[in-house]
Amino acid sequence: MARFQHALIIGASSGIGAALARRLAAGGTRVALVARREGKLKELASAIDGEAGEERALAYVHDVHDRDEAPELLQRIARDLGGLDLVIYAAGISHNVAFDEFDTAKDADTIEVNLLGAMAWLNPAAERFGRLGRGTIAGIGSIAGDRGRPGAPAYNTSKAALHTYLEALRNRVGRRGVRVVTLKPGFVETEMVAGMGKLPMMVSADRAAQIMLRKIRRGSVTAYIPARWRVASWIVRSIPSCIFKHLKV
Ligand SMILES: NC(=O)c1ccc[n+]([C@@H]2O[C@H](COP(=O)([O-])OP(=O)(O)OC[C@H]3O[C@@H](n4cnc5c(N)ncnc54)[C@H](OP(=O)(O)O)[C@@H]3O)[C@@H](O)[C@H]2O)c1
């Protein structure tokens, strides 16, 4: 199982990204935390440092819409940390979209954050790791990307495209010793789903992070979080379109 000394998490200020950072740091990994909310990042970094009794977390304020910044910031983070062997793209948004709403601005924003931001960060990560012949990349997709549902067309599309991009990246740099892991969580208790009530098979962010790190360390190709979503997703994908279009799943 791989152990990581230096990790970068994009989308680390809350939810799954923050839980991943806490768990990695508790195991001795130095972590770089990237997101927009400076207060949240600083709070998390000082909690991590406090628990570790040393500086183990570095915070960087960045908006993933600013794609041109990513390559240089990634190199700066690697220098600041003293190396880099794991990059996780956890940033994501899910706009509320009414059933009869067709809002291109919201859809474009979803693609910008969930897909183009991932490409802007993971391309330079793949380039760096490919050159070095080692390293691990992980991207957080979703079970939502396995089927086009009526409630969230752009979110579903962004995650389906992210899954395909990660597979292609794996097939590009895998042969050079770089691992690329696609993570597909079901429902996780975070700000993203706040107010949606009790959702099926929901797990805490910490539990999701624990499973994700196990899969990342093993170098899994595609992991459902938790694993029972693999069966649920297989069933959902097997439903013919003529039936699926009438369902609210
Ligand atoms: N919760 C679920 O049920 C669920 C299920 C499947 C997949 N996922 C995926 O899991 C990932 C993490 O989401 P979460 O559930 O942990 O929700 P969350 O608590 O809302 O976390 C989202 C993270 O993305 C960051 N982010 C959003 N827009 C950004 C931007 N423009 N620039 C930089 N960072 C940005 C946020 O930081 P700032 O706001 O500080 O920038 C935050 O750190 C997402 O990709 C989500 O799609 C979640």
Tab-separated table of C-alpha atoms and ligand atoms in Angstrom:
chain	number	residue	atom	x	y	z
A	1	MET	CA	0.000	0.000	0.000
A	2	ALA	CA	1.370	3.393	-0.976
A	3	ARG	CA	2.233	5.898	1.755
A	4	PHE	CA	2.263	9.557	0.883
A	5	GLN	CA	4.630	12.199	2.191
A	6	HIS	CA	3.332	15.272	0.347
A	7	ALA	CA	-0.259	15.724	-0.809
A	8	LEU	CA	-2.189	18.490	-2.539
A	9	ILE	CA	-5.981	18.684	-2.229
A	10	ILE	CA	-7.932	21.073	-4.415
A	11	GLY	CA	-11.300	21.733	-2.743
A	12	ALA	CA	-10.034	21.215	0.804
A	13	SER	CA	-11.950	23.869	2.744
A	14	SER	CA	-14.942	21.685	3.655
A	15	GLY	CA	-16.626	18.305	3.296
A	16	ILE	CA	-14.766	15.382	1.772
A	17	GLY	CA	-11.651	17.382	0.825
A	18	ALA	CA	-11.215	18.646	4.396
A	19	ALA	CA	-11.771	15.139	5.797
A	20	LEU	CA	-9.153	13.732	3.397
A	21	ALA	CA	-6.687	16.406	4.522
A	22	ARG	CA	-7.267	15.648	8.204
A	23	ARG	CA	-6.797	11.915	7.723
A	24	LEU	CA	-3.695	12.266	5.532
A	25	ALA	CA	-2.100	14.695	7.986
A	26	ALA	CA	-2.942	12.455	10.957
A	27	GLY	CA	-0.929	9.740	9.194
A	28	GLY	CA	2.101	12.027	8.855
A	29	THR	CA	1.552	13.477	5.343
A	30	ARG	CA	2.304	17.179	4.750
A	31	VAL	CA	-0.766	18.616	3.016
A	32	ALA	CA	-1.435	21.641	0.821
A	33	LEU	CA	-5.022	22.898	1.069
A	34	VAL	CA	-6.507	24.784	-1.895
A	35	ALA	CA	-9.928	26.495	-2.100
A	36	ARG	CA	-11.527	29.985	-2.107
A	37	ARG	CA	-12.620	30.419	1.537
A	38	GLU	CA	-9.487	31.644	3.294
A	39	GLY	CA	-11.028	31.556	6.789
A	40	LYS	CA	-12.006	27.890	6.462
A	41	LEU	CA	-8.601	26.940	5.054
A	42	LYS	CA	-6.724	28.711	7.858
A	43	GLU	CA	-8.982	27.170	10.513
A	44	LEU	CA	-8.373	23.683	9.098
A	45	ALA	CA	-4.619	24.225	8.724
A	46	SER	CA	-4.260	25.380	12.316
A	47	ALA	CA	-6.386	22.456	13.605
A	48	ILE	CA	-4.154	20.029	11.679
A	49	ASP	CA	-0.954	21.703	12.893
A	50	GLY	CA	-2.304	21.766	16.463
A	51	GLU	CA	-3.025	18.040	16.405
A	52	ALA	CA	0.350	17.239	14.788
A	53	GLY	CA	2.349	19.549	17.069
A	54	GLU	CA	4.191	20.899	14.017
A	55	GLU	CA	3.441	22.712	10.742
A	56	ARG	CA	1.883	20.028	8.562
A	57	ALA	CA	-0.719	21.967	6.521
A	58	LEU	CA	-0.234	24.887	4.120
A	59	ALA	CA	-3.208	26.932	2.861
A	60	TYR	CA	-3.536	28.505	-0.605
A	61	VAL	CA	-6.488	30.659	-1.655
A	62	HIS	CA	-7.434	29.935	-5.264
A	63	ASP	CA	-10.548	29.887	-7.423
A	64	VAL	CA	-10.500	27.007	-9.920
A	65	HIS	CA	-12.081	29.321	-12.515
A	66	ASP	CA	-8.600	30.889	-12.706
A	67	ARG	CA	-7.193	28.026	-14.738
A	68	ASP	CA	-4.068	29.886	-15.879
A	69	GLU	CA	-2.854	30.030	-12.266
A	70	ALA	CA	-2.915	26.263	-11.741
A	71	PRO	CA	0.368	25.069	-13.354
A	72	GLU	CA	2.537	27.624	-11.559
A	73	LEU	CA	0.712	27.227	-8.254
A	74	LEU	CA	1.163	23.447	-8.439
A	75	GLN	CA	4.940	23.850	-8.869
A	76	ARG	CA	5.055	26.406	-6.023
A	77	ILE	CA	3.136	24.056	-3.725
A	78	ALA	CA	5.518	21.183	-4.558
A	79	ARG	CA	8.455	23.433	-3.617
A	80	ASP	CA	6.778	24.659	-0.407
A	81	LEU	CA	5.871	21.127	0.698
A	82	GLY	CA	9.308	19.747	-0.183
A	83	GLY	CA	7.894	17.313	-2.766
A	84	LEU	CA	4.607	16.032	-4.137
A	85	ASP	CA	3.395	12.454	-4.499
A	86	LEU	CA	-0.415	12.730	-4.325
A	87	VAL	CA	-2.831	15.188	-5.959
A	88	ILE	CA	-6.578	14.933	-5.264
A	89	TYR	CA	-9.156	17.027	-7.128
A	90	ALA	CA	-12.111	17.301	-4.723
A	91	ALA	CA	-13.533	20.695	-5.765
A	92	GLY	CA	-17.099	20.560	-6.962
A	93	ILE	CA	-20.400	22.412	-7.055
A	94	SER	CA	-23.982	21.372	-7.576
A	95	HIS	CA	-26.324	24.256	-8.392
A	96	ASN	CA	-29.962	23.930	-7.450
A	97	VAL	CA	-31.773	23.503	-10.744
A	98	ALA	CA	-35.565	23.444	-10.943
A	99	PHE	CA	-37.062	20.688	-13.076
A	100	ASP	CA	-38.248	23.164	-15.725
A	101	GLU	CA	-35.161	25.424	-15.538
A	102	PHE	CA	-32.722	25.579	-18.468
A	103	ASP	CA	-30.020	27.995	-17.283
A	104	THR	CA	-26.887	27.939	-19.430
A	105	ALA	CA	-24.915	30.193	-17.058
A	106	LYS	CA	-25.421	27.754	-14.164
A	107	ASP	CA	-24.575	24.803	-16.412
A	108	ALA	CA	-21.378	26.457	-17.687
A	109	ASP	CA	-20.313	27.223	-14.116
A	110	THR	CA	-20.800	23.569	-13.162
A	111	ILE	CA	-18.624	22.424	-16.075
A	112	GLU	CA	-15.991	25.082	-15.236
A	113	VAL	CA	-15.581	23.957	-11.628
A	114	ASN	CA	-16.218	20.198	-11.840
A	115	LEU	CA	-14.469	19.462	-15.139
A	116	LEU	CA	-12.293	22.281	-16.519
A	117	GLY	CA	-10.841	23.026	-13.076
A	118	ALA	CA	-9.931	19.344	-12.766
A	119	MET	CA	-8.204	19.409	-16.156
A	120	ALA	CA	-6.337	22.625	-15.284
A	121	TRP	CA	-4.903	21.006	-12.130
A	122	LEU	CA	-4.525	17.385	-13.163
A	123	ASN	CA	-2.840	18.070	-16.521
A	124	PRO	CA	0.231	19.676	-14.884
A	125	ALA	CA	0.127	17.012	-12.140
A	126	ALA	CA	0.180	14.251	-14.789
A	127	GLU	CA	2.975	16.015	-16.670
A	128	ARG	CA	5.091	16.325	-13.515
A	129	PHE	CA	4.441	12.767	-12.310
A	130	GLY	CA	4.933	11.332	-15.816
A	131	ARG	CA	8.331	13.029	-16.036
A	132	LEU	CA	9.332	11.651	-12.627
A	133	GLY	CA	7.895	8.178	-13.326
A	134	ARG	CA	5.852	8.095	-10.097
A	135	GLY	CA	2.941	9.742	-8.287
A	136	THR	CA	-0.777	9.296	-7.667
A	137	ILE	CA	-3.702	11.363	-8.953
A	138	ALA	CA	-7.266	10.986	-7.693
A	139	GLY	CA	-10.431	12.712	-8.862
A	140	ILE	CA	-13.790	12.764	-7.104
A	141	GLY	CA	-16.513	11.949	-9.594
A	142	SER	CA	-19.934	10.702	-8.513
A	143	ILE	CA	-22.502	7.977	-8.984
A	144	ALA	CA	-24.445	10.871	-10.548
A	145	GLY	CA	-22.133	10.628	-13.571
A	146	ASP	CA	-23.253	7.097	-14.382
A	147	ARG	CA	-26.612	8.117	-15.869
A	148	GLY	CA	-28.350	11.236	-17.239
A	149	ARG	CA	-31.019	12.118	-14.705
A	150	PRO	CA	-33.719	14.775	-15.206
A	151	GLY	CA	-32.870	16.751	-12.045
A	152	ALA	CA	-29.244	17.738	-12.687
A	153	PRO	CA	-28.202	17.521	-16.356
A	154	ALA	CA	-25.021	19.642	-16.059
A	155	TYR	CA	-23.846	18.019	-12.815
A	156	ASN	CA	-24.375	14.536	-14.295
A	157	THR	CA	-22.526	15.592	-17.454
A	158	SER	CA	-19.611	17.143	-15.556
A	159	LYS	CA	-19.065	13.953	-13.560
A	160	ALA	CA	-19.474	11.598	-16.552
A	161	ALA	CA	-16.918	13.687	-18.452
A	162	LEU	CA	-14.594	13.730	-15.431
A	163	HIS	CA	-14.738	9.913	-15.274
A	164	THR	CA	-13.788	9.680	-18.956
A	165	TYR	CA	-11.025	12.271	-18.595
A	166	LEU	CA	-9.541	10.386	-15.607
A	167	GLU	CA	-9.657	7.100	-17.539
A	168	ALA	CA	-7.863	8.710	-20.470
A	169	LEU	CA	-5.279	10.260	-18.142
A	170	ARG	CA	-4.711	6.828	-16.562
A	171	ASN	CA	-4.170	5.292	-19.993
A	172	ARG	CA	-1.712	8.080	-20.849
A	173	VAL	CA	0.491	8.161	-17.759
A	174	GLY	CA	-0.217	4.743	-16.230
A	175	ARG	CA	2.460	3.248	-18.462
A	176	ARG	CA	4.968	5.682	-16.898
A	177	GLY	CA	4.284	4.492	-13.346
A	178	VAL	CA	1.640	7.074	-12.419
A	179	ARG	CA	-1.582	5.927	-10.751
A	180	VAL	CA	-4.901	7.605	-11.528
A	181	VAL	CA	-7.844	6.720	-9.291
A	182	THR	CA	-11.484	7.521	-10.091
A	183	LEU	CA	-13.590	7.893	-6.948
A	184	LYS	CA	-17.369	7.652	-7.252
A	185	PRO	CA	-19.114	8.480	-3.985
A	186	GLY	CA	-22.798	7.993	-3.344
A	187	PHE	CA	-24.406	10.406	-0.868
A	188	VAL	CA	-22.006	12.000	1.622
A	189	GLU	CA	-23.082	14.272	4.487
A	190	THR	CA	-21.534	17.631	3.484
A	191	GLU	CA	-22.562	21.215	2.686
A	192	MET	CA	-23.352	20.064	-0.851
A	193	VAL	CA	-26.334	17.993	0.252
A	194	ALA	CA	-27.357	20.132	3.255
A	195	GLY	CA	-31.120	20.595	3.316
A	196	MET	CA	-31.834	17.575	1.110
A	197	GLY	CA	-33.018	15.536	4.111
A	198	LYS	CA	-32.146	11.901	4.688
A	199	LEU	CA	-30.607	10.411	1.570
A	200	PRO	CA	-30.158	6.679	0.889
A	201	MET	CA	-26.948	4.957	2.046
A	202	MET	CA	-25.486	8.311	3.173
A	203	VAL	CA	-22.101	8.238	4.948
A	204	SER	CA	-20.187	10.918	6.848
A	205	ALA	CA	-17.402	12.865	5.126
A	206	ASP	CA	-14.881	11.235	7.440
A	207	ARG	CA	-16.082	7.718	6.557
A	208	ALA	CA	-16.000	8.587	2.827
A	209	ALA	CA	-12.447	9.918	3.241
A	210	GLN	CA	-11.368	6.780	5.084
A	211	ILE	CA	-12.624	4.512	2.276
A	212	MET	CA	-11.213	6.799	-0.416
A	213	LEU	CA	-7.740	6.786	1.116
A	214	ARG	CA	-7.773	3.006	1.324
A	215	LYS	CA	-8.644	2.832	-2.381
A	216	ILE	CA	-6.061	5.474	-3.293
A	217	ARG	CA	-3.311	3.685	-1.336
A	218	ARG	CA	-4.181	0.421	-3.086
A	219	GLY	CA	-4.082	2.161	-6.463
A	220	SER	CA	-7.647	1.145	-7.379
A	221	VAL	CA	-8.843	2.091	-10.863
A	222	THR	CA	-12.468	3.010	-10.112
A	223	ALA	CA	-13.874	2.857	-6.603
A	224	TYR	CA	-17.477	3.307	-5.491
A	225	ILE	CA	-17.764	4.878	-2.023
A	226	PRO	CA	-18.987	2.851	-0.161
A	227	ALA	CA	-18.620	-0.289	-2.323
A	228	ARG	CA	-22.333	-1.184	-2.272
A	229	TRP	CA	-22.960	1.703	-4.675
A	230	ARG	CA	-21.284	-0.406	-7.402
A	231	VAL	CA	-24.259	-2.790	-7.339
A	232	ALA	CA	-26.796	0.043	-7.039
A	233	SER	CA	-25.195	1.835	-9.978
A	234	TRP	CA	-25.107	-1.342	-12.069
A	235	ILE	CA	-28.854	-1.778	-11.510
A	236	VAL	CA	-29.555	1.871	-12.386
A	237	ARG	CA	-27.408	1.630	-15.543
A	238	SER	CA	-29.257	-1.561	-16.584
A	239	ILE	CA	-32.691	0.105	-16.644
A	240	PRO	CA	-33.781	0.667	-20.264
A	241	SER	CA	-34.269	4.314	-21.297
A	242	CYS	CA	-37.970	3.776	-22.008
A	243	ILE	CA	-38.461	2.953	-18.303
A	244	PHE	CA	-35.713	5.181	-16.847
A	245	LYS	CA	-37.285	8.344	-18.291
A	246	HIS	CA	-40.347	7.818	-16.060
A	247	LEU	CA	-38.317	7.339	-12.864
A	248	LYS	CA	-36.985	9.849	-10.344
A	249	VAL	CA	-33.752	8.028	-9.423
B	1	LIG	N1	-21.721	15.222	-0.915
B	1	LIG	C1	-22.104	14.283	-1.756
B	1	LIG	O1	-23.140	13.611	-1.557
B	1	LIG	C2	-21.272	13.990	-2.985
B	1	LIG	C3	-21.611	12.851	-3.740
B	1	LIG	C4	-20.846	12.544	-4.849
B	1	LIG	C5	-19.784	13.345	-5.202
B	1	LIG	N2	-19.483	14.454	-4.454
B	1	LIG	C6	-18.340	15.264	-4.868
B	1	LIG	O2	-17.422	15.362	-3.815
B	1	LIG	C7	-16.627	16.542	-3.998
B	1	LIG	C8	-16.538	17.302	-2.675
B	1	LIG	O3	-17.823	17.823	-2.371
B	1	LIG	P1	-18.404	17.861	-0.875
B	1	LIG	O4	-19.577	16.964	-0.846
B	1	LIG	O5	-17.305	17.659	0.082
B	1	LIG	O6	-19.001	19.349	-0.831
B	1	LIG	P2	-18.449	20.707	-0.191
B	1	LIG	O7	-18.314	20.584	1.276
B	1	LIG	O8	-19.362	21.738	-0.729
B	1	LIG	O9	-16.979	20.872	-0.804
B	1	LIG	C9	-16.746	21.408	-2.075
B	1	LIG	C10	-15.322	21.913	-2.109
B	1	LIG	O10	-15.089	22.442	-3.434
B	1	LIG	C11	-14.504	23.735	-3.293
B	1	LIG	N3	-14.851	24.597	-4.406
B	1	LIG	C12	-16.072	24.844	-4.938
B	1	LIG	N4	-15.988	25.773	-5.899
B	1	LIG	C13	-14.666	26.115	-5.981
B	1	LIG	C14	-13.941	27.060	-6.770
B	1	LIG	N5	-14.563	27.829	-7.701
B	1	LIG	N6	-12.606	27.162	-6.592
B	1	LIG	C15	-11.967	26.407	-5.653
B	1	LIG	N7	-12.601	25.486	-4.885
B	1	LIG	C16	-13.940	25.364	-5.042
B	1	LIG	C17	-15.104	24.283	-1.991
B	1	LIG	O11	-14.264	25.280	-1.465
B	1	LIG	P3	-14.576	26.875	-1.475
B	1	LIG	O12	-16.065	27.051	-1.474
B	1	LIG	O13	-13.898	27.350	-0.230
B	1	LIG	O14	-13.913	27.386	-2.698
B	1	LIG	C18	-15.066	23.035	-1.104
B	1	LIG	O15	-13.793	22.899	-0.536
B	1	LIG	C19	-17.294	17.328	-5.131
B	1	LIG	O16	-16.596	17.098	-6.328
B	1	LIG	C20	-18.682	16.695	-5.215
B	1	LIG	O17	-19.230	16.837	-6.496
B	1	LIG	C21	-20.199	14.788	-3.343
